mmCIF file of N, CA, C and O in Angstrom:
data_model
loop_
_atom_site.group_PDB
_atom_site.id
_atom_site.type_symbol
_atom_site.label_atom_id
_atom_site.label_comp_id
_atom_site.label_asym_id
_atom_site.label_seq_id
_atom_site.Cartn_x
_atom_site.Cartn_y
_atom_site.Cartn_z
ATOM 1 N N MET A 138 0.856 -1.177 0.000
ATOM 2 C CA MET A 138 0.000 0.000 0.000
ATOM 3 C C MET A 138 0.893 1.228 0.000
ATOM 4 O O MET A 138 1.802 1.343 0.822
ATOM 5 N N ARG A 139 0.623 2.123 -0.900
ATOM 6 C CA ARG A 139 1.415 3.347 -0.996
ATOM 7 C C ARG A 139 1.073 4.293 0.153
ATOM 8 O O ARG A 139 0.021 4.208 0.764
ATOM 9 N N GLN A 140 2.000 5.195 0.414
ATOM 10 C CA GLN A 140 1.815 6.147 1.512
ATOM 11 C C GLN A 140 0.596 7.031 1.276
ATOM 12 O O GLN A 140 -0.143 7.358 2.210
ATOM 13 N N GLU A 141 0.367 7.419 0.036
ATOM 14 C CA GLU A 141 -0.800 8.260 -0.282
ATOM 15 C C GLU A 141 -2.099 7.524 0.019
ATOM 16 O O GLU A 141 -3.076 8.129 0.482
ATOM 17 N N ASP A 142 -2.118 6.216 -0.251
ATOM 18 C CA ASP A 142 -3.306 5.408 0.028
ATOM 19 C C ASP A 142 -3.546 5.298 1.533
ATOM 20 O O ASP A 142 -4.687 5.361 1.996
ATOM 21 N N LYS A 143 -2.475 5.135 2.288
ATOM 22 C CA LYS A 143 -2.596 5.072 3.745
ATOM 23 C C LYS A 143 -3.141 6.384 4.299
ATOM 24 O O LYS A 143 -4.006 6.394 5.178
ATOM 25 N N THR A 144 -2.621 7.493 3.780
ATOM 26 C CA THR A 144 -3.072 8.809 4.235
ATOM 27 C C THR A 144 -4.547 9.003 3.923
ATOM 28 O O THR A 144 -5.316 9.461 4.773
ATOM 29 N N ALA A 145 -4.951 8.635 2.710
ATOM 30 C CA ALA A 145 -6.352 8.785 2.318
ATOM 31 C C ALA A 145 -7.258 7.899 3.173
ATOM 32 O O ALA A 145 -8.333 8.339 3.614
ATOM 33 N N ALA A 146 -6.841 6.668 3.428
ATOM 34 C CA ALA A 146 -7.650 5.763 4.239
ATOM 35 C C ALA A 146 -7.766 6.265 5.676
ATOM 36 O O ALA A 146 -8.831 6.167 6.292
ATOM 37 N N ALA A 147 -6.686 6.800 6.219
ATOM 38 C CA ALA A 147 -6.733 7.345 7.573
ATOM 39 C C ALA A 147 -7.692 8.523 7.648
ATOM 40 O O ALA A 147 -8.457 8.650 8.612
ATOM 41 N N ARG A 148 -7.677 9.362 6.637
ATOM 42 C CA ARG A 148 -8.603 10.508 6.617
ATOM 43 C C ARG A 148 -10.048 10.053 6.555
ATOM 44 O O ARG A 148 -10.920 10.641 7.202
ATOM 45 N N VAL A 149 -10.313 9.015 5.754
ATOM 46 C CA VAL A 149 -11.678 8.498 5.648
ATOM 47 C C VAL A 149 -12.163 8.000 7.001
ATOM 48 O O VAL A 149 -13.280 8.303 7.425
ATOM 49 N N LEU A 150 -11.319 7.234 7.696
ATOM 50 C CA LEU A 150 -11.710 6.734 9.013
ATOM 51 C C LEU A 150 -11.953 7.869 9.999
ATOM 52 O O LEU A 150 -12.925 7.840 10.768
ATOM 53 N N LEU A 151 -11.087 8.855 9.982
ATOM 54 C CA LEU A 151 -11.224 9.964 10.936
ATOM 55 C C LEU A 151 -12.406 10.864 10.617
ATOM 56 O O LEU A 151 -12.874 11.601 11.488
ATOM 57 N N ASP A 152 -12.900 10.806 9.385
ATOM 58 C CA ASP A 152 -14.068 11.604 9.012
ATOM 59 C C ASP A 152 -15.380 10.937 9.391
ATOM 60 O O ASP A 152 -16.436 11.550 9.271
ATOM 61 N N MET A 153 -15.322 9.689 9.839
ATOM 62 C CA MET A 153 -16.539 8.947 10.205
ATOM 63 C C MET A 153 -16.862 9.148 11.684
ATOM 64 O O MET A 153 -16.072 8.763 12.548
ATOM 65 N N PRO A 154 -18.022 9.713 11.992
ATOM 66 C CA PRO A 154 -18.400 9.892 13.404
ATOM 67 C C PRO A 154 -18.530 8.557 14.138
ATOM 68 O O PRO A 154 -18.194 8.468 15.318
ATOM 69 N N LEU A 155 -18.984 7.516 13.452
ATOM 70 C CA LEU A 155 -19.132 6.210 14.094
ATOM 71 C C LEU A 155 -17.787 5.677 14.574
ATOM 72 O O LEU A 155 -17.702 5.065 15.642
ATOM 73 N N PHE A 156 -16.734 5.914 13.823
ATOM 74 C CA PHE A 156 -15.405 5.474 14.229
ATOM 75 C C PHE A 156 -15.028 6.083 15.575
ATOM 76 O O PHE A 156 -14.553 5.390 16.466
ATOM 77 N N HIS A 157 -15.264 7.382 15.720
ATOM 78 C CA HIS A 157 -14.924 8.062 16.978
ATOM 79 C C HIS A 157 -15.767 7.541 18.142
ATOM 80 O O HIS A 157 -15.249 7.349 19.250
ATOM 81 N N VAL A 158 -17.037 7.293 17.883
ATOM 82 C CA VAL A 158 -17.918 6.771 18.928
ATOM 83 C C VAL A 158 -17.436 5.385 19.371
ATOM 84 O O VAL A 158 -17.335 5.105 20.575
ATOM 85 N N LEU A 159 -17.123 4.532 18.410
ATOM 86 C CA LEU A 159 -16.662 3.188 18.750
ATOM 87 C C LEU A 159 -15.338 3.207 19.506
ATOM 88 O O LEU A 159 -15.170 2.483 20.494
ATOM 89 N N MET A 160 -14.414 4.028 19.064
ATOM 90 C CA MET A 160 -13.121 4.097 19.739
ATOM 91 C C MET A 160 -13.274 4.625 21.167
ATOM 92 O O MET A 160 -12.632 4.120 22.095
ATOM 93 N N GLU A 161 -14.132 5.623 21.350
ATOM 94 C CA GLU A 161 -14.361 6.159 22.697
ATOM 95 C C GLU A 161 -14.997 5.112 23.600
ATOM 96 O O GLU A 161 -14.623 4.988 24.772
ATOM 97 N N GLU A 162 -15.956 4.342 23.056
ATOM 98 C CA GLU A 162 -16.602 3.304 23.850
ATOM 99 C C GLU A 162 -15.613 2.200 24.225
ATOM 100 O O GLU A 162 -15.601 1.726 25.363
ATOM 101 N N LEU A 163 -14.780 1.787 23.272
ATOM 102 C CA LEU A 163 -13.781 0.755 23.550
ATOM 103 C C LEU A 163 -12.778 1.224 24.598
ATOM 104 O O LEU A 163 -12.437 0.480 25.529
ATOM 105 N N GLU A 164 -12.323 2.455 24.447
ATOM 106 C CA GLU A 164 -11.353 2.987 25.407
ATOM 107 C C GLU A 164 -11.975 3.125 26.786
ATOM 108 O O GLU A 164 -11.360 2.767 27.796
ATOM 109 N N MET A 165 -13.209 3.612 26.841
ATOM 110 C CA MET A 165 -13.873 3.778 28.127
ATOM 111 C C MET A 165 -14.111 2.426 28.797
ATOM 112 O O MET A 165 -13.925 2.289 30.017
ATOM 113 N N ALA A 166 -14.468 1.419 28.019
ATOM 114 C CA ALA A 166 -14.677 0.086 28.585
ATOM 115 C C ALA A 166 -13.368 -0.469 29.149
ATOM 116 O O ALA A 166 -13.360 -1.092 30.223
ATOM 117 N N ALA A 167 -12.267 -0.243 28.445
ATOM 118 C CA ALA A 167 -10.971 -0.728 28.926
ATOM 119 C C ALA A 167 -10.559 -0.009 30.208
ATOM 120 O O ALA A 167 -10.082 -0.632 31.161
ATOM 121 N N VAL A 168 -10.748 1.297 30.242
ATOM 122 C CA VAL A 168 -10.391 2.067 31.436
ATOM 123 C C VAL A 168 -11.282 1.649 32.613
ATOM 124 O O VAL A 168 -10.785 1.454 33.735
ATOM 125 N N ASN A 169 -12.575 1.493 32.354
ATOM 126 C CA ASN A 169 -13.473 1.056 33.427
ATOM 127 C C ASN A 169 -13.122 -0.343 33.917
ATOM 128 O O ASN A 169 -13.207 -0.627 35.117
ATOM 129 N N GLY A 170 -12.731 -1.221 33.003
ATOM 130 C CA GLY A 170 -12.303 -2.549 33.415
ATOM 131 C C GLY A 170 -11.069 -2.497 34.292
ATOM 132 O O GLY A 170 -10.945 -3.258 35.256
ATOM 133 N N CYS A 171 -10.175 -1.600 33.976
ATOM 134 C CA CYS A 171 -8.970 -1.426 34.777
ATOM 135 C C CYS A 171 -9.322 -0.899 36.166
ATOM 136 O O CYS A 171 -8.774 -1.357 37.169
ATOM 137 N N ILE A 172 -10.237 0.030 36.209
ATOM 138 C CA ILE A 172 -10.625 0.638 37.485
ATOM 139 C C ILE A 172 -11.388 -0.342 38.364
ATOM 140 O O ILE A 172 -11.175 -0.392 39.579
ATOM 141 N N THR A 173 -12.275 -1.130 37.750
ATOM 142 C CA THR A 173 -13.149 -2.000 38.549
ATOM 143 C C THR A 173 -12.562 -3.386 38.789
ATOM 144 O O THR A 173 -13.200 -4.200 39.461
ATOM 145 N N ALA A 174 -11.377 -3.667 38.285
ATOM 146 C CA ALA A 174 -10.748 -4.968 38.540
ATOM 147 C C ALA A 174 -10.447 -5.099 40.030
ATOM 148 O O ALA A 174 -10.241 -4.108 40.735
ATOM 149 N N GLN A 175 -10.457 -6.315 40.489
ATOM 150 C CA GLN A 175 -10.141 -6.565 41.890
ATOM 151 C C GLN A 175 -8.765 -5.995 42.222
ATOM 152 O O GLN A 175 -7.855 -6.036 41.411
ATOM 153 N N ILE A 176 -8.629 -5.488 43.403
ATOM 154 C CA ILE A 176 -7.386 -4.837 43.824
ATOM 155 C C ILE A 176 -6.198 -5.792 43.774
ATOM 156 O O ILE A 176 -5.066 -5.373 43.545
ATOM 157 N N THR A 177 -6.457 -7.072 43.926
ATOM 158 C CA THR A 177 -5.371 -8.055 43.915
ATOM 159 C C THR A 177 -5.186 -8.719 42.552
ATOM 160 O O THR A 177 -4.266 -9.520 42.386
ATOM 161 N N ASP A 178 -6.024 -8.395 41.584
ATOM 162 C CA ASP A 178 -5.961 -9.019 40.257
ATOM 163 C C ASP A 178 -5.100 -8.162 39.326
ATOM 164 O O ASP A 178 -5.591 -7.435 38.473
ATOM 165 N N HIS A 179 -3.807 -8.275 39.486
ATOM 166 C CA HIS A 179 -2.877 -7.443 38.742
ATOM 167 C C HIS A 179 -2.853 -7.775 37.255
ATOM 168 O O HIS A 179 -2.662 -6.882 36.423
ATOM 169 N N GLU A 180 -3.062 -9.043 36.914
ATOM 170 C CA GLU A 180 -3.037 -9.437 35.506
ATOM 171 C C GLU A 180 -4.200 -8.819 34.733
ATOM 172 O O GLU A 180 -4.016 -8.314 33.624
ATOM 173 N N THR A 181 -5.375 -8.840 35.326
ATOM 174 C CA THR A 181 -6.543 -8.252 34.667
ATOM 175 C C THR A 181 -6.371 -6.748 34.523
ATOM 176 O O THR A 181 -6.647 -6.177 33.459
ATOM 177 N N ARG A 182 -5.915 -6.114 35.567
ATOM 178 C CA ARG A 182 -5.703 -4.670 35.530
ATOM 179 C C ARG A 182 -4.672 -4.305 34.453
ATOM 180 O O ARG A 182 -4.872 -3.373 33.682
ATOM 181 N N ALA A 183 -3.607 -5.066 34.379
ATOM 182 C CA ALA A 183 -2.572 -4.809 33.371
ATOM 183 C C ALA A 183 -3.107 -5.036 31.958
ATOM 184 O O ALA A 183 -2.784 -4.286 31.034
ATOM 185 N N ALA A 184 -3.949 -6.060 31.787
ATOM 186 C CA ALA A 184 -4.518 -6.341 30.467
ATOM 187 C C ALA A 184 -5.431 -5.210 30.014
ATOM 188 O O ALA A 184 -5.373 -4.776 28.845
ATOM 189 N N PHE A 185 -6.276 -4.722 30.902
ATOM 190 C CA PHE A 185 -7.160 -3.607 30.546
ATOM 191 C C PHE A 185 -6.361 -2.327 30.277
ATOM 192 O O PHE A 185 -6.681 -1.566 29.361
ATOM 193 N N ALA A 186 -5.327 -2.094 31.048
ATOM 194 C CA ALA A 186 -4.491 -0.915 30.827
ATOM 195 C C ALA A 186 -3.781 -1.010 29.482
ATOM 196 O O ALA A 186 -3.689 -0.012 28.746
ATOM 197 N N ALA A 187 -3.314 -2.197 29.134
ATOM 198 C CA ALA A 187 -2.661 -2.386 27.835
ATOM 199 C C ALA A 187 -3.646 -2.177 26.692
ATOM 200 O O ALA A 187 -3.293 -1.602 25.651
ATOM 201 N N GLU A 188 -4.873 -2.612 26.880
ATOM 202 C CA GLU A 188 -5.902 -2.414 25.858
ATOM 203 C C GLU A 188 -6.182 -0.923 25.658
ATOM 204 O O GLU A 188 -6.288 -0.452 24.521
ATOM 205 N N ALA A 189 -6.299 -0.182 26.735
ATOM 206 C CA ALA A 189 -6.540 1.264 26.633
ATOM 207 C C ALA A 189 -5.370 1.949 25.929
ATOM 208 O O ALA A 189 -5.575 2.814 25.067
ATOM 209 N N ARG A 190 -4.140 1.549 26.267
ATOM 210 C CA ARG A 190 -2.971 2.120 25.595
ATOM 211 C C ARG A 190 -2.961 1.787 24.114
ATOM 212 O O ARG A 190 -2.631 2.630 23.276
ATOM 213 N N ALA A 191 -3.341 0.570 23.772
ATOM 214 C CA ALA A 191 -3.363 0.162 22.361
ATOM 215 C C ALA A 191 -4.381 0.978 21.569
ATOM 216 O O ALA A 191 -4.108 1.397 20.436
ATOM 217 N N ILE A 192 -5.529 1.220 22.156
ATOM 218 C CA ILE A 192 -6.560 2.016 21.483
ATOM 219 C C ILE A 192 -6.066 3.445 21.294
ATOM 220 O O ILE A 192 -6.203 4.028 20.208
ATOM 221 N N ARG A 193 -5.456 4.017 22.306
ATOM 222 C CA ARG A 193 -4.923 5.382 22.191
ATOM 223 C C ARG A 193 -3.804 5.452 21.158
ATOM 224 O O ARG A 193 -3.726 6.414 20.377
ATOM 225 N N ASN A 194 -2.939 4.445 21.134
ATOM 226 C CA ASN A 194 -1.858 4.420 20.145
ATOM 227 C C ASN A 194 -2.401 4.293 18.725
ATOM 228 O O ASN A 194 -1.886 4.923 17.801
ATOM 229 N N PHE A 195 -3.438 3.485 18.548
ATOM 230 C CA PHE A 195 -4.057 3.322 17.236
ATOM 231 C C PHE A 195 -4.651 4.635 16.748
ATOM 232 O O PHE A 195 -4.449 5.029 15.597
ATOM 233 N N ARG A 196 -5.369 5.324 17.624
ATOM 234 C CA ARG A 196 -5.945 6.618 17.240
ATOM 235 C C ARG A 196 -4.854 7.632 16.919
ATOM 236 O O ARG A 196 -4.967 8.402 15.960
ATOM 237 N N GLY A 197 -3.786 7.621 17.697
ATOM 238 C CA GLY A 197 -2.671 8.526 17.434
ATOM 239 C C GLY A 197 -1.991 8.233 16.112
ATOM 240 O O GLY A 197 -1.623 9.152 15.376
ATOM 241 N N LYS A 198 -1.839 6.951 15.791
ATOM 242 C CA LYS A 198 -1.228 6.561 14.518
ATOM 243 C C LYS A 198 -2.083 7.024 13.341
ATOM 244 O O LYS A 198 -1.559 7.524 12.339
ATOM 245 N N LEU A 199 -3.399 6.884 13.459
ATOM 246 C CA LEU A 199 -4.284 7.346 12.395
ATOM 247 C C LEU A 199 -4.187 8.857 12.206
ATOM 248 O O LEU A 199 -4.130 9.350 11.075
ATOM 249 N N LYS A 200 -4.159 9.584 13.308
ATOM 250 C CA LYS A 200 -4.038 11.038 13.211
ATOM 251 C C LYS A 200 -2.708 11.428 12.585
ATOM 252 O O LYS A 200 -2.635 12.343 11.767
ATOM 253 N N PHE A 201 -1.649 10.713 12.946
ATOM 254 C CA PHE A 201 -0.343 10.972 12.357
ATOM 255 C C PHE A 201 -0.362 10.727 10.857
ATOM 256 O O PHE A 201 0.149 11.540 10.078
ATOM 257 N N LEU A 202 -0.947 9.611 10.435
ATOM 258 C CA LEU A 202 -1.018 9.301 9.009
ATOM 259 C C LEU A 202 -1.836 10.340 8.251
ATOM 260 O O LEU A 202 -1.480 10.725 7.137
ATOM 261 N N ALA A 203 -2.929 10.796 8.845
ATOM 262 C CA ALA A 203 -3.785 11.776 8.180
ATOM 263 C C ALA A 203 -3.095 13.129 8.039
ATOM 264 O O ALA A 203 -3.311 13.846 7.071
ATOM 265 N N GLU A 204 -2.237 13.461 8.991
ATOM 266 C CA GLU A 204 -1.564 14.762 8.967
ATOM 267 C C GLU A 204 -0.196 14.702 8.316
ATOM 268 O O GLU A 204 0.443 15.729 8.119
ATOM 269 N N GLN A 205 0.256 13.522 7.961
ATOM 270 C CA GLN A 205 1.593 13.363 7.402
ATOM 271 C C GLN A 205 1.749 14.078 6.065
ATOM 272 O O GLN A 205 2.802 14.608 5.762
ATOM 273 N N ALA A 206 0.697 14.132 5.280
ATOM 274 C CA ALA A 206 0.764 14.806 3.988
ATOM 275 C C ALA A 206 1.048 16.293 4.172
ATOM 276 O O ALA A 206 1.783 16.891 3.385
ATOM 277 N N LYS A 207 0.507 16.871 5.215
ATOM 278 C CA LYS A 207 0.765 18.287 5.484
ATOM 279 C C LYS A 207 2.231 18.507 5.836
ATOM 280 O O LYS A 207 2.850 19.466 5.407
ATOM 281 N N ALA A 208 2.777 17.595 6.623
ATOM 282 C CA ALA A 208 4.170 17.724 7.036
ATOM 283 C C ALA A 208 5.132 17.485 5.869
ATOM 284 O O ALA A 208 6.210 18.075 5.811
ATOM 285 N N ASP A 209 4.734 16.627 4.944
ATOM 286 C CA ASP A 209 5.568 16.324 3.788
ATOM 287 C C ASP A 209 5.484 17.397 2.717
ATOM 288 O O ASP A 209 6.229 17.372 1.755
ATOM 289 N N GLY A 210 4.560 18.321 2.876
ATOM 290 C CA GLY A 210 4.413 19.389 1.902
ATOM 291 C C GLY A 210 3.517 19.044 0.725
ATOM 292 O O GLY A 210 3.429 19.782 -0.246
ATOM 293 N N ILE A 211 2.849 17.917 0.800
ATOM 294 C CA ILE A 211 1.953 17.528 -0.282
ATOM 295 C C ILE A 211 0.723 18.424 -0.229
ATOM 296 O O ILE A 211 0.114 18.585 0.813
ATOM 297 N N GLY A 212 0.386 18.977 -1.339
ATOM 298 C CA GLY A 212 -0.769 19.850 -1.404
ATOM 299 C C GLY A 212 -0.513 21.256 -0.921
ATOM 300 O O GLY A 212 -1.409 22.056 -0.798
ATOM 301 N N ALA A 213 0.739 21.569 -0.662
ATOM 302 C CA ALA A 213 1.084 22.922 -0.218
ATOM 303 C C ALA A 213 1.049 23.870 -1.404
ATOM 304 O O ALA A 213 1.350 23.493 -2.529
ATOM 305 N N PRO A 214 0.648 25.104 -1.188
ATOM 306 C CA PRO A 214 0.602 26.054 -2.288
ATOM 307 C C PRO A 214 2.019 26.317 -2.823
ATOM 308 O O PRO A 214 2.983 26.359 -2.080
ATOM 309 N N ALA A 215 2.091 26.499 -4.113
ATOM 310 C CA ALA A 215 3.393 26.735 -4.753
ATOM 311 C C ALA A 215 3.802 28.176 -4.669
ATOM 312 O O ALA A 215 3.086 29.085 -4.532
#
């Protein structure tokens, strides 16, 4: 997949309101799972925390890909 295709696909995903709703729900569920895990259940707490981090990293990667064209100067006025 070419870089331009990745950038375009990232923009399409970020333009969808449903994508944002789903990501927020997934992240909130992971954070709530981390908070409500038993105080002695370190494995569950760590798993939920890792899930929340993964969701945040995924969203950050998409935003980076969508904005990468601006940083590369693509579409900049001549």
